[in-house]
Amino acid sequence: MLLSSTIFFVMRIICALLILKLNLSFKQPAKRIFKDLGKLIIKPHIFMFLVIFFLCGSIWGFLESYLFWFLEDLGSTKLTMGVSLAIGTIAGIPLTIASGAIIRKLGNTNVIVLALFLYSFRLLGYSFINFPLESLFFEIFKPFGNSLLMIGAMTYAKNNADITTMASLEGVMGALYFGIGKALGSLVGGLAIEAVGVRNAFRCFSIASLVAASVYLLFTLMWERRRRESSDVEKSNNDKSEEQVEERSDIKMI
């Protein structure tokens, strides 16, 4: 225990020293941080994205708080818990490597929807297991809700914010996911377990994940359709303006 704590402390010090050497001169300082961030957040697609990301953090917080406790009640050993973590980590390596291609193929929002659907599948599966080893199968899908979700969310923020508001938006995301979301997921999960039992609590969170995925999928489809229609209207207006300019030029020449 002392050795692992010492290694962790040393690595944190090394990371802190390396961060001090980062060159951030490429980022222009924001003059109106809160005003610019507020204008960004009230956009419908950004606001909906933050709500869904918050829900992802709540689901993650519930799993982080109660999954191993549930497995321990089923008679899991520390070795089985360690193996489950190893499976999730190893499965995440190829997924992280291929994340760029996956996001280009599916899109950022579809990756988030996929993560929520797989969260629902995992939570429902955990609610039916009777032996700790059965949980190892569902751990294979863990990186979709952790590594791939985080990469997809960060690239979404990068694509929808400028250089002055990107860091602020990522800060809000971190607060919603790792802070408020995780805390609320743990709190609501504890209340649900006390009220309906641990298995039904997993099923309740599974239903919540499924509903969130369905709502966000429907929202993104409607938003993309609206954006395409707006783009077509704008393009049509530009074409008409160009035609009018050409007609005026022809009249002047005559």
PDB file of C-alpha atoms in Angstrom:
ATOM      1  CA  MET A   1       0.000   0.000   0.000  1.00  0.00           C
ATOM      2  CA  LEU A   2       2.808   2.419   0.887  1.00  0.00           C
ATOM      3  CA  LEU A   3       4.682   1.582  -2.330  1.00  0.00           C
ATOM      4  CA  SER A   4       1.646   2.199  -4.563  1.00  0.00           C
ATOM      5  CA  SER A   5       0.860   5.466  -2.781  1.00  0.00           C
ATOM      6  CA  THR A   6       4.465   6.621  -3.203  1.00  0.00           C
ATOM      7  CA  ILE A   7       4.470   5.775  -6.926  1.00  0.00           C
ATOM      8  CA  PHE A   8       1.165   7.622  -7.368  1.00  0.00           C
ATOM      9  CA  PHE A   9       2.533  10.693  -5.560  1.00  0.00           C
ATOM     10  CA  VAL A  10       5.750  10.724  -7.620  1.00  0.00           C
ATOM     11  CA  MET A  11       3.840  10.394 -10.909  1.00  0.00           C
ATOM     12  CA  ARG A  12       1.556  13.269  -9.945  1.00  0.00           C
ATOM     13  CA  ILE A  13       4.572  15.475  -9.218  1.00  0.00           C
ATOM     14  CA  ILE A  14       6.108  14.564 -12.580  1.00  0.00           C
ATOM     15  CA  CYS A  15       2.843  15.379 -14.370  1.00  0.00           C
ATOM     16  CA  ALA A  16       2.606  18.721 -12.588  1.00  0.00           C
ATOM     17  CA  LEU A  17       6.164  19.633 -13.629  1.00  0.00           C
ATOM     18  CA  LEU A  18       5.468  18.659 -17.238  1.00  0.00           C
ATOM     19  CA  ILE A  19       2.278  20.746 -17.287  1.00  0.00           C
ATOM     20  CA  LEU A  20       4.294  23.789 -16.189  1.00  0.00           C
ATOM     21  CA  LYS A  21       6.334  23.432 -19.382  1.00  0.00           C
ATOM     22  CA  LEU A  22       3.310  23.505 -21.694  1.00  0.00           C
ATOM     23  CA  ASN A  23       3.254  26.364 -24.186  1.00  0.00           C
ATOM     24  CA  LEU A  24      -0.234  27.904 -24.269  1.00  0.00           C
ATOM     25  CA  SER A  25       0.650  30.954 -26.338  1.00  0.00           C
ATOM     26  CA  PHE A  26      -1.497  29.648 -29.216  1.00  0.00           C
ATOM     27  CA  LYS A  27      -4.684  30.354 -27.226  1.00  0.00           C
ATOM     28  CA  GLN A  28      -6.025  33.871 -27.438  1.00  0.00           C
ATOM     29  CA  PRO A  29      -7.230  35.157 -24.037  1.00  0.00           C
ATOM     30  CA  ALA A  30     -10.979  35.589 -23.810  1.00  0.00           C
ATOM     31  CA  LYS A  31     -12.123  39.138 -23.045  1.00  0.00           C
ATOM     32  CA  ARG A  32     -15.692  38.239 -22.021  1.00  0.00           C
ATOM     33  CA  ILE A  33     -15.471  34.709 -20.667  1.00  0.00           C
ATOM     34  CA  PHE A  34     -18.855  34.373 -18.963  1.00  0.00           C
ATOM     35  CA  LYS A  35     -20.753  36.299 -21.615  1.00  0.00           C
ATOM     36  CA  ASP A  36     -19.279  34.305 -24.494  1.00  0.00           C
ATOM     37  CA  LEU A  37     -19.729  31.027 -22.616  1.00  0.00           C
ATOM     38  CA  GLY A  38     -23.336  31.923 -21.783  1.00  0.00           C
ATOM     39  CA  LYS A  39     -24.108  32.637 -25.438  1.00  0.00           C
ATOM     40  CA  LEU A  40     -22.623  29.264 -26.353  1.00  0.00           C
ATOM     41  CA  ILE A  41     -24.440  27.254 -23.681  1.00  0.00           C
ATOM     42  CA  ILE A  42     -27.914  28.629 -24.502  1.00  0.00           C
ATOM     43  CA  LYS A  43     -27.669  27.267 -28.036  1.00  0.00           C
ATOM     44  CA  PRO A  44     -30.117  24.319 -28.165  1.00  0.00           C
ATOM     45  CA  HIS A  45     -27.660  21.686 -29.389  1.00  0.00           C
ATOM     46  CA  ILE A  46     -24.972  22.691 -26.864  1.00  0.00           C
ATOM     47  CA  PHE A  47     -27.452  22.823 -23.974  1.00  0.00           C
ATOM     48  CA  MET A  48     -28.856  19.400 -24.875  1.00  0.00           C
ATOM     49  CA  PHE A  49     -25.340  18.008 -25.208  1.00  0.00           C
ATOM     50  CA  LEU A  50     -24.429  19.222 -21.716  1.00  0.00           C
ATOM     51  CA  VAL A  51     -27.612  17.726 -20.234  1.00  0.00           C
ATOM     52  CA  ILE A  52     -26.854  14.350 -21.800  1.00  0.00           C
ATOM     53  CA  PHE A  53     -23.219  14.524 -20.716  1.00  0.00           C
ATOM     54  CA  PHE A  54     -24.404  15.267 -17.183  1.00  0.00           C
ATOM     55  CA  LEU A  55     -26.635  12.168 -17.296  1.00  0.00           C
ATOM     56  CA  CYS A  56     -23.669  10.112 -18.510  1.00  0.00           C
ATOM     57  CA  GLY A  57     -21.720  11.313 -15.483  1.00  0.00           C
ATOM     58  CA  SER A  58     -24.581  10.316 -13.187  1.00  0.00           C
ATOM     59  CA  ILE A  59     -24.729   6.815 -14.657  1.00  0.00           C
ATOM     60  CA  TRP A  60     -20.965   6.482 -14.399  1.00  0.00           C
ATOM     61  CA  GLY A  61     -21.094   7.670 -10.788  1.00  0.00           C
ATOM     62  CA  PHE A  62     -23.710   5.061  -9.951  1.00  0.00           C
ATOM     63  CA  LEU A  63     -21.626   2.261 -11.456  1.00  0.00           C
ATOM     64  CA  GLU A  64     -18.420   3.470  -9.808  1.00  0.00           C
ATOM     65  CA  SER A  65     -20.121   3.589  -6.419  1.00  0.00           C
ATOM     66  CA  TYR A  66     -22.192   0.416  -6.364  1.00  0.00           C
ATOM     67  CA  LEU A  67     -21.009  -2.111  -8.942  1.00  0.00           C
ATOM     68  CA  PHE A  68     -18.161  -3.591  -6.879  1.00  0.00           C
ATOM     69  CA  TRP A  69     -20.296  -3.410  -3.749  1.00  0.00           C
ATOM     70  CA  PHE A  70     -22.929  -5.473  -5.607  1.00  0.00           C
ATOM     71  CA  LEU A  71     -20.312  -7.944  -6.833  1.00  0.00           C
ATOM     72  CA  GLU A  72     -18.947  -8.283  -3.317  1.00  0.00           C
ATOM     73  CA  ASP A  73     -22.446  -9.196  -2.113  1.00  0.00           C
ATOM     74  CA  LEU A  74     -22.477 -11.923  -4.761  1.00  0.00           C
ATOM     75  CA  GLY A  75     -19.259 -13.335  -3.294  1.00  0.00           C
ATOM     76  CA  SER A  76     -16.706 -11.718  -5.593  1.00  0.00           C
ATOM     77  CA  THR A  77     -13.051 -11.851  -4.618  1.00  0.00           C
ATOM     78  CA  LYS A  78     -10.587  -8.988  -4.944  1.00  0.00           C
ATOM     79  CA  LEU A  79      -8.967 -10.896  -7.805  1.00  0.00           C
ATOM     80  CA  THR A  80     -12.226 -10.986  -9.767  1.00  0.00           C
ATOM     81  CA  MET A  81     -12.665  -7.251  -9.280  1.00  0.00           C
ATOM     82  CA  GLY A  82      -9.104  -6.654 -10.463  1.00  0.00           C
ATOM     83  CA  VAL A  83      -9.680  -8.857 -13.519  1.00  0.00           C
ATOM     84  CA  SER A  84     -12.851  -6.925 -14.360  1.00  0.00           C
ATOM     85  CA  LEU A  85     -10.899  -3.656 -14.287  1.00  0.00           C
ATOM     86  CA  ALA A  86      -8.156  -5.192 -16.423  1.00  0.00           C
ATOM     87  CA  ILE A  87     -10.661  -6.405 -19.020  1.00  0.00           C
ATOM     88  CA  GLY A  88     -12.230  -2.967 -19.293  1.00  0.00           C
ATOM     89  CA  THR A  89      -8.828  -1.291 -19.583  1.00  0.00           C
ATOM     90  CA  ILE A  90      -7.410  -3.719 -22.153  1.00  0.00           C
ATOM     91  CA  ALA A  91     -10.597  -3.576 -24.230  1.00  0.00           C
ATOM     92  CA  GLY A  92     -10.270   0.200 -24.254  1.00  0.00           C
ATOM     93  CA  ILE A  93      -6.815   0.218 -25.886  1.00  0.00           C
ATOM     94  CA  PRO A  94      -7.867  -0.779 -29.437  1.00  0.00           C
ATOM     95  CA  LEU A  95     -11.048   1.247 -29.074  1.00  0.00           C
ATOM     96  CA  THR A  96      -9.058   4.371 -28.190  1.00  0.00           C
ATOM     97  CA  ILE A  97      -6.693   3.778 -31.112  1.00  0.00           C
ATOM     98  CA  ALA A  98      -9.615   3.434 -33.502  1.00  0.00           C
ATOM     99  CA  SER A  99     -11.633   6.249 -31.909  1.00  0.00           C
ATOM    100  CA  GLY A 100     -10.806   8.730 -34.658  1.00  0.00           C
ATOM    101  CA  ALA A 101     -12.080   6.432 -37.390  1.00  0.00           C
ATOM    102  CA  ILE A 102     -15.165   5.492 -35.344  1.00  0.00           C
ATOM    103  CA  ILE A 103     -16.079   9.132 -34.702  1.00  0.00           C
ATOM    104  CA  ARG A 104     -15.575  10.036 -38.369  1.00  0.00           C
ATOM    105  CA  LYS A 105     -17.800   7.126 -39.382  1.00  0.00           C
ATOM    106  CA  LEU A 106     -20.604   7.559 -36.827  1.00  0.00           C
ATOM    107  CA  GLY A 107     -20.289  11.193 -35.800  1.00  0.00           C
ATOM    108  CA  ASN A 108     -19.824  12.650 -32.317  1.00  0.00           C
ATOM    109  CA  THR A 109     -23.480  12.634 -31.304  1.00  0.00           C
ATOM    110  CA  ASN A 110     -24.030   9.068 -32.508  1.00  0.00           C
ATOM    111  CA  VAL A 111     -21.046   7.937 -30.445  1.00  0.00           C
ATOM    112  CA  ILE A 112     -22.675   9.468 -27.355  1.00  0.00           C
ATOM    113  CA  VAL A 113     -25.980   7.773 -28.221  1.00  0.00           C
ATOM    114  CA  LEU A 114     -24.158   4.460 -28.673  1.00  0.00           C
ATOM    115  CA  ALA A 115     -22.482   4.867 -25.285  1.00  0.00           C
ATOM    116  CA  LEU A 116     -25.854   5.429 -23.611  1.00  0.00           C
ATOM    117  CA  PHE A 117     -27.402   2.403 -25.305  1.00  0.00           C
ATOM    118  CA  LEU A 118     -24.483   0.256 -24.142  1.00  0.00           C
ATOM    119  CA  TYR A 119     -24.776   1.710 -20.640  1.00  0.00           C
ATOM    120  CA  SER A 120     -28.398   0.564 -20.674  1.00  0.00           C
ATOM    121  CA  PHE A 121     -27.364  -2.901 -21.857  1.00  0.00           C
ATOM    122  CA  ARG A 122     -24.651  -3.204 -19.198  1.00  0.00           C
ATOM    123  CA  LEU A 123     -26.865  -2.046 -16.360  1.00  0.00           C
ATOM    124  CA  LEU A 124     -29.647  -4.405 -17.360  1.00  0.00           C
ATOM    125  CA  GLY A 125     -27.176  -7.264 -17.656  1.00  0.00           C
ATOM    126  CA  TYR A 126     -25.704  -6.633 -14.219  1.00  0.00           C
ATOM    127  CA  SER A 127     -29.192  -6.771 -12.698  1.00  0.00           C
ATOM    128  CA  PHE A 128     -29.632 -10.391 -13.794  1.00  0.00           C
ATOM    129  CA  ILE A 129     -26.248 -11.919 -12.927  1.00  0.00           C
ATOM    130  CA  ASN A 130     -26.002 -14.409 -10.082  1.00  0.00           C
ATOM    131  CA  PHE A 131     -22.257 -15.057 -10.099  1.00  0.00           C
ATOM    132  CA  PRO A 132     -19.464 -12.442 -10.090  1.00  0.00           C
ATOM    133  CA  LEU A 133     -17.693 -13.960 -13.096  1.00  0.00           C
ATOM    134  CA  GLU A 134     -20.744 -13.278 -15.241  1.00  0.00           C
ATOM    135  CA  SER A 135     -20.020  -9.550 -14.930  1.00  0.00           C
ATOM    136  CA  LEU A 136     -16.792  -9.928 -16.900  1.00  0.00           C
ATOM    137  CA  PHE A 137     -18.709 -10.177 -20.172  1.00  0.00           C
ATOM    138  CA  PHE A 138     -20.327  -6.782 -19.628  1.00  0.00           C
ATOM    139  CA  GLU A 139     -16.993  -5.201 -18.710  1.00  0.00           C
ATOM    140  CA  ILE A 140     -15.951  -5.591 -22.352  1.00  0.00           C
ATOM    141  CA  PHE A 141     -18.371  -2.760 -23.204  1.00  0.00           C
ATOM    142  CA  LYS A 142     -17.080  -0.448 -20.477  1.00  0.00           C
ATOM    143  CA  PRO A 143     -14.693   1.545 -22.750  1.00  0.00           C
ATOM    144  CA  PHE A 144     -17.617   2.659 -24.915  1.00  0.00           C
ATOM    145  CA  GLY A 145     -19.022   4.536 -21.929  1.00  0.00           C
ATOM    146  CA  ASN A 146     -15.649   5.821 -20.729  1.00  0.00           C
ATOM    147  CA  SER A 147     -12.861   6.229 -23.291  1.00  0.00           C
ATOM    148  CA  LEU A 148     -14.895   6.541 -26.489  1.00  0.00           C
ATOM    149  CA  LEU A 149     -17.587   8.672 -24.862  1.00  0.00           C
ATOM    150  CA  MET A 150     -15.007  11.096 -23.470  1.00  0.00           C
ATOM    151  CA  ILE A 151     -13.150  11.381 -26.788  1.00  0.00           C
ATOM    152  CA  GLY A 152     -16.400  11.903 -28.675  1.00  0.00           C
ATOM    153  CA  ALA A 153     -17.581  14.545 -26.205  1.00  0.00           C
ATOM    154  CA  MET A 154     -14.290  16.453 -26.259  1.00  0.00           C
ATOM    155  CA  THR A 155     -14.148  16.506 -30.062  1.00  0.00           C
ATOM    156  CA  TYR A 156     -17.775  17.662 -30.118  1.00  0.00           C
ATOM    157  CA  ALA A 157     -16.839  20.549 -27.839  1.00  0.00           C
ATOM    158  CA  LYS A 158     -13.847  21.371 -30.046  1.00  0.00           C
ATOM    159  CA  ASN A 159     -16.002  21.386 -33.176  1.00  0.00           C
ATOM    160  CA  ASN A 160     -18.700  23.602 -31.675  1.00  0.00           C
ATOM    161  CA  ALA A 161     -16.658  26.162 -29.728  1.00  0.00           C
ATOM    162  CA  ASP A 162     -14.026  28.667 -30.822  1.00  0.00           C
ATOM    163  CA  ILE A 163     -10.535  28.903 -29.364  1.00  0.00           C
ATOM    164  CA  THR A 164     -11.590  31.441 -26.700  1.00  0.00           C
ATOM    165  CA  THR A 165     -14.498  29.421 -25.271  1.00  0.00           C
ATOM    166  CA  MET A 166     -13.273  25.860 -25.811  1.00  0.00           C
ATOM    167  CA  ALA A 167     -11.450  25.555 -22.490  1.00  0.00           C
ATOM    168  CA  SER A 168     -14.397  27.081 -20.606  1.00  0.00           C
ATOM    169  CA  LEU A 169     -16.837  24.664 -22.234  1.00  0.00           C
ATOM    170  CA  GLU A 170     -14.588  21.724 -21.379  1.00  0.00           C
ATOM    171  CA  GLY A 171     -14.446  22.994 -17.791  1.00  0.00           C
ATOM    172  CA  VAL A 172     -18.254  23.024 -17.620  1.00  0.00           C
ATOM    173  CA  MET A 173     -18.308  19.516 -19.063  1.00  0.00           C
ATOM    174  CA  GLY A 174     -15.842  18.298 -16.448  1.00  0.00           C
ATOM    175  CA  ALA A 175     -17.870  19.842 -13.631  1.00  0.00           C
ATOM    176  CA  LEU A 176     -21.089  18.272 -14.896  1.00  0.00           C
ATOM    177  CA  TYR A 177     -19.559  14.831 -15.486  1.00  0.00           C
ATOM    178  CA  PHE A 178     -16.970  14.310 -12.745  1.00  0.00           C
ATOM    179  CA  GLY A 179     -18.522  16.628 -10.169  1.00  0.00           C
ATOM    180  CA  ILE A 180     -22.270  17.172 -10.106  1.00  0.00           C
ATOM    181  CA  GLY A 181     -23.147  14.196 -12.297  1.00  0.00           C
ATOM    182  CA  LYS A 182     -21.099  11.641 -10.397  1.00  0.00           C
ATOM    183  CA  ALA A 183     -22.272  12.950  -7.017  1.00  0.00           C
ATOM    184  CA  LEU A 184     -25.924  12.935  -8.036  1.00  0.00           C
ATOM    185  CA  GLY A 185     -25.624   9.456  -9.535  1.00  0.00           C
ATOM    186  CA  SER A 186     -24.191   8.128  -6.285  1.00  0.00           C
ATOM    187  CA  LEU A 187     -26.859   9.875  -4.207  1.00  0.00           C
ATOM    188  CA  VAL A 188     -29.827   8.854  -6.342  1.00  0.00           C
ATOM    189  CA  GLY A 189     -28.394   5.353  -6.690  1.00  0.00           C
ATOM    190  CA  GLY A 190     -28.161   4.971  -2.933  1.00  0.00           C
ATOM    191  CA  LEU A 191     -31.729   6.169  -2.461  1.00  0.00           C
ATOM    192  CA  ALA A 192     -32.946   3.842  -5.216  1.00  0.00           C
ATOM    193  CA  ILE A 193     -31.163   0.834  -3.707  1.00  0.00           C
ATOM    194  CA  GLU A 194     -32.684   1.571  -0.327  1.00  0.00           C
ATOM    195  CA  ALA A 195     -36.155   1.986  -1.857  1.00  0.00           C
ATOM    196  CA  VAL A 196     -36.378  -0.812  -4.453  1.00  0.00           C
ATOM    197  CA  GLY A 197     -33.288  -2.975  -3.962  1.00  0.00           C
ATOM    198  CA  VAL A 198     -29.992  -3.145  -5.789  1.00  0.00           C
ATOM    199  CA  ARG A 199     -31.178  -5.171  -8.800  1.00  0.00           C
ATOM    200  CA  ASN A 200     -34.156  -2.921  -9.460  1.00  0.00           C
ATOM    201  CA  ALA A 201     -31.918   0.124  -9.004  1.00  0.00           C
ATOM    202  CA  PHE A 202     -29.691  -1.157 -11.818  1.00  0.00           C
ATOM    203  CA  ARG A 203     -32.804  -1.659 -13.949  1.00  0.00           C
ATOM    204  CA  CYS A 204     -34.043   1.852 -13.202  1.00  0.00           C
ATOM    205  CA  PHE A 205     -30.730   3.332 -14.328  1.00  0.00           C
ATOM    206  CA  SER A 206     -30.850   1.081 -17.392  1.00  0.00           C
ATOM    207  CA  ILE A 207     -34.250   2.504 -18.333  1.00  0.00           C
ATOM    208  CA  ALA A 208     -32.986   6.041 -17.721  1.00  0.00           C
ATOM    209  CA  SER A 209     -30.025   5.398 -20.047  1.00  0.00           C
ATOM    210  CA  LEU A 210     -32.308   4.000 -22.732  1.00  0.00           C
ATOM    211  CA  VAL A 211     -34.675   6.969 -22.510  1.00  0.00           C
ATOM    212  CA  ALA A 212     -31.777   9.451 -22.604  1.00  0.00           C
ATOM    213  CA  ALA A 213     -30.274   7.733 -25.656  1.00  0.00           C
ATOM    214  CA  SER A 214     -33.612   7.712 -27.479  1.00  0.00           C
ATOM    215  CA  VAL A 215     -34.369  11.366 -26.685  1.00  0.00           C
ATOM    216  CA  TYR A 216     -30.898  12.515 -27.731  1.00  0.00           C
ATOM    217  CA  LEU A 217     -31.040  10.488 -30.939  1.00  0.00           C
ATOM    218  CA  LEU A 218     -34.395  12.029 -31.822  1.00  0.00           C
ATOM    219  CA  PHE A 219     -33.121  15.507 -30.964  1.00  0.00           C
ATOM    220  CA  THR A 220     -29.986  15.155 -33.105  1.00  0.00           C
ATOM    221  CA  LEU A 221     -32.005  13.899 -36.078  1.00  0.00           C
ATOM    222  CA  MET A 222     -34.383  16.847 -35.811  1.00  0.00           C
ATOM    223  CA  TRP A 223     -31.526  19.306 -35.299  1.00  0.00           C
ATOM    224  CA  GLU A 224     -29.586  18.024 -38.317  1.00  0.00           C
ATOM    225  CA  ARG A 225     -32.729  18.193 -40.442  1.00  0.00           C
ATOM    226  CA  ARG A 226     -33.379  21.759 -39.330  1.00  0.00           C
ATOM    227  CA  ARG A 227     -29.774  22.745 -40.018  1.00  0.00           C
ATOM    228  CA  ARG A 228     -29.900  21.235 -43.510  1.00  0.00           C
ATOM    229  CA  GLU A 229     -33.141  23.072 -44.271  1.00  0.00           C
ATOM    230  CA  SER A 230     -31.644  26.356 -43.048  1.00  0.00           C
ATOM    231  CA  SER A 231     -28.562  25.736 -45.169  1.00  0.00           C
ATOM    232  CA  ASP A 232     -30.691  25.041 -48.245  1.00  0.00           C
ATOM    233  CA  VAL A 233     -32.728  28.213 -47.693  1.00  0.00           C
ATOM    234  CA  GLU A 234     -29.573  30.274 -47.244  1.00  0.00           C
ATOM    235  CA  LYS A 235     -28.045  28.764 -50.360  1.00  0.00           C
ATOM    236  CA  SER A 236     -31.222  29.480 -52.322  1.00  0.00           C
ATOM    237  CA  ASN A 237     -31.234  33.108 -51.148  1.00  0.00           C
ATOM    238  CA  ASN A 238     -27.583  33.497 -52.112  1.00  0.00           C
ATOM    239  CA  ASP A 239     -28.303  32.093 -55.578  1.00  0.00           C
ATOM    240  CA  LYS A 240     -31.187  34.528 -56.019  1.00  0.00           C
ATOM    241  CA  SER A 241     -28.988  37.426 -54.902  1.00  0.00           C
ATOM    242  CA  GLU A 242     -26.315  36.444 -57.421  1.00  0.00           C
ATOM    243  CA  GLU A 243     -28.914  36.225 -60.190  1.00  0.00           C
ATOM    244  CA  GLN A 244     -30.228  39.695 -59.316  1.00  0.00           C
ATOM    245  CA  VAL A 245     -26.702  41.114 -59.382  1.00  0.00           C
ATOM    246  CA  GLU A 246     -26.088  39.539 -62.787  1.00  0.00           C
ATOM    247  CA  GLU A 247     -29.372  40.951 -64.125  1.00  0.00           C
ATOM    248  CA  ARG A 248     -28.471  44.431 -62.917  1.00  0.00           C
ATOM    249  CA  SER A 249     -25.060  44.121 -64.537  1.00  0.00           C
ATOM    250  CA  ASP A 250     -26.660  43.114 -67.826  1.00  0.00           C
ATOM    251  CA  ILE A 251     -29.078  46.064 -67.664  1.00  0.00           C
ATOM    252  CA  LYS A 252     -26.223  48.510 -67.065  1.00  0.00           C
ATOM    253  CA  MET A 253     -24.295  47.106 -70.004  1.00  0.00           C
ATOM    254  CA  ILE A 254     -27.334  47.589 -72.270  1.00  0.00           C
TER     255      ILE A 254
END
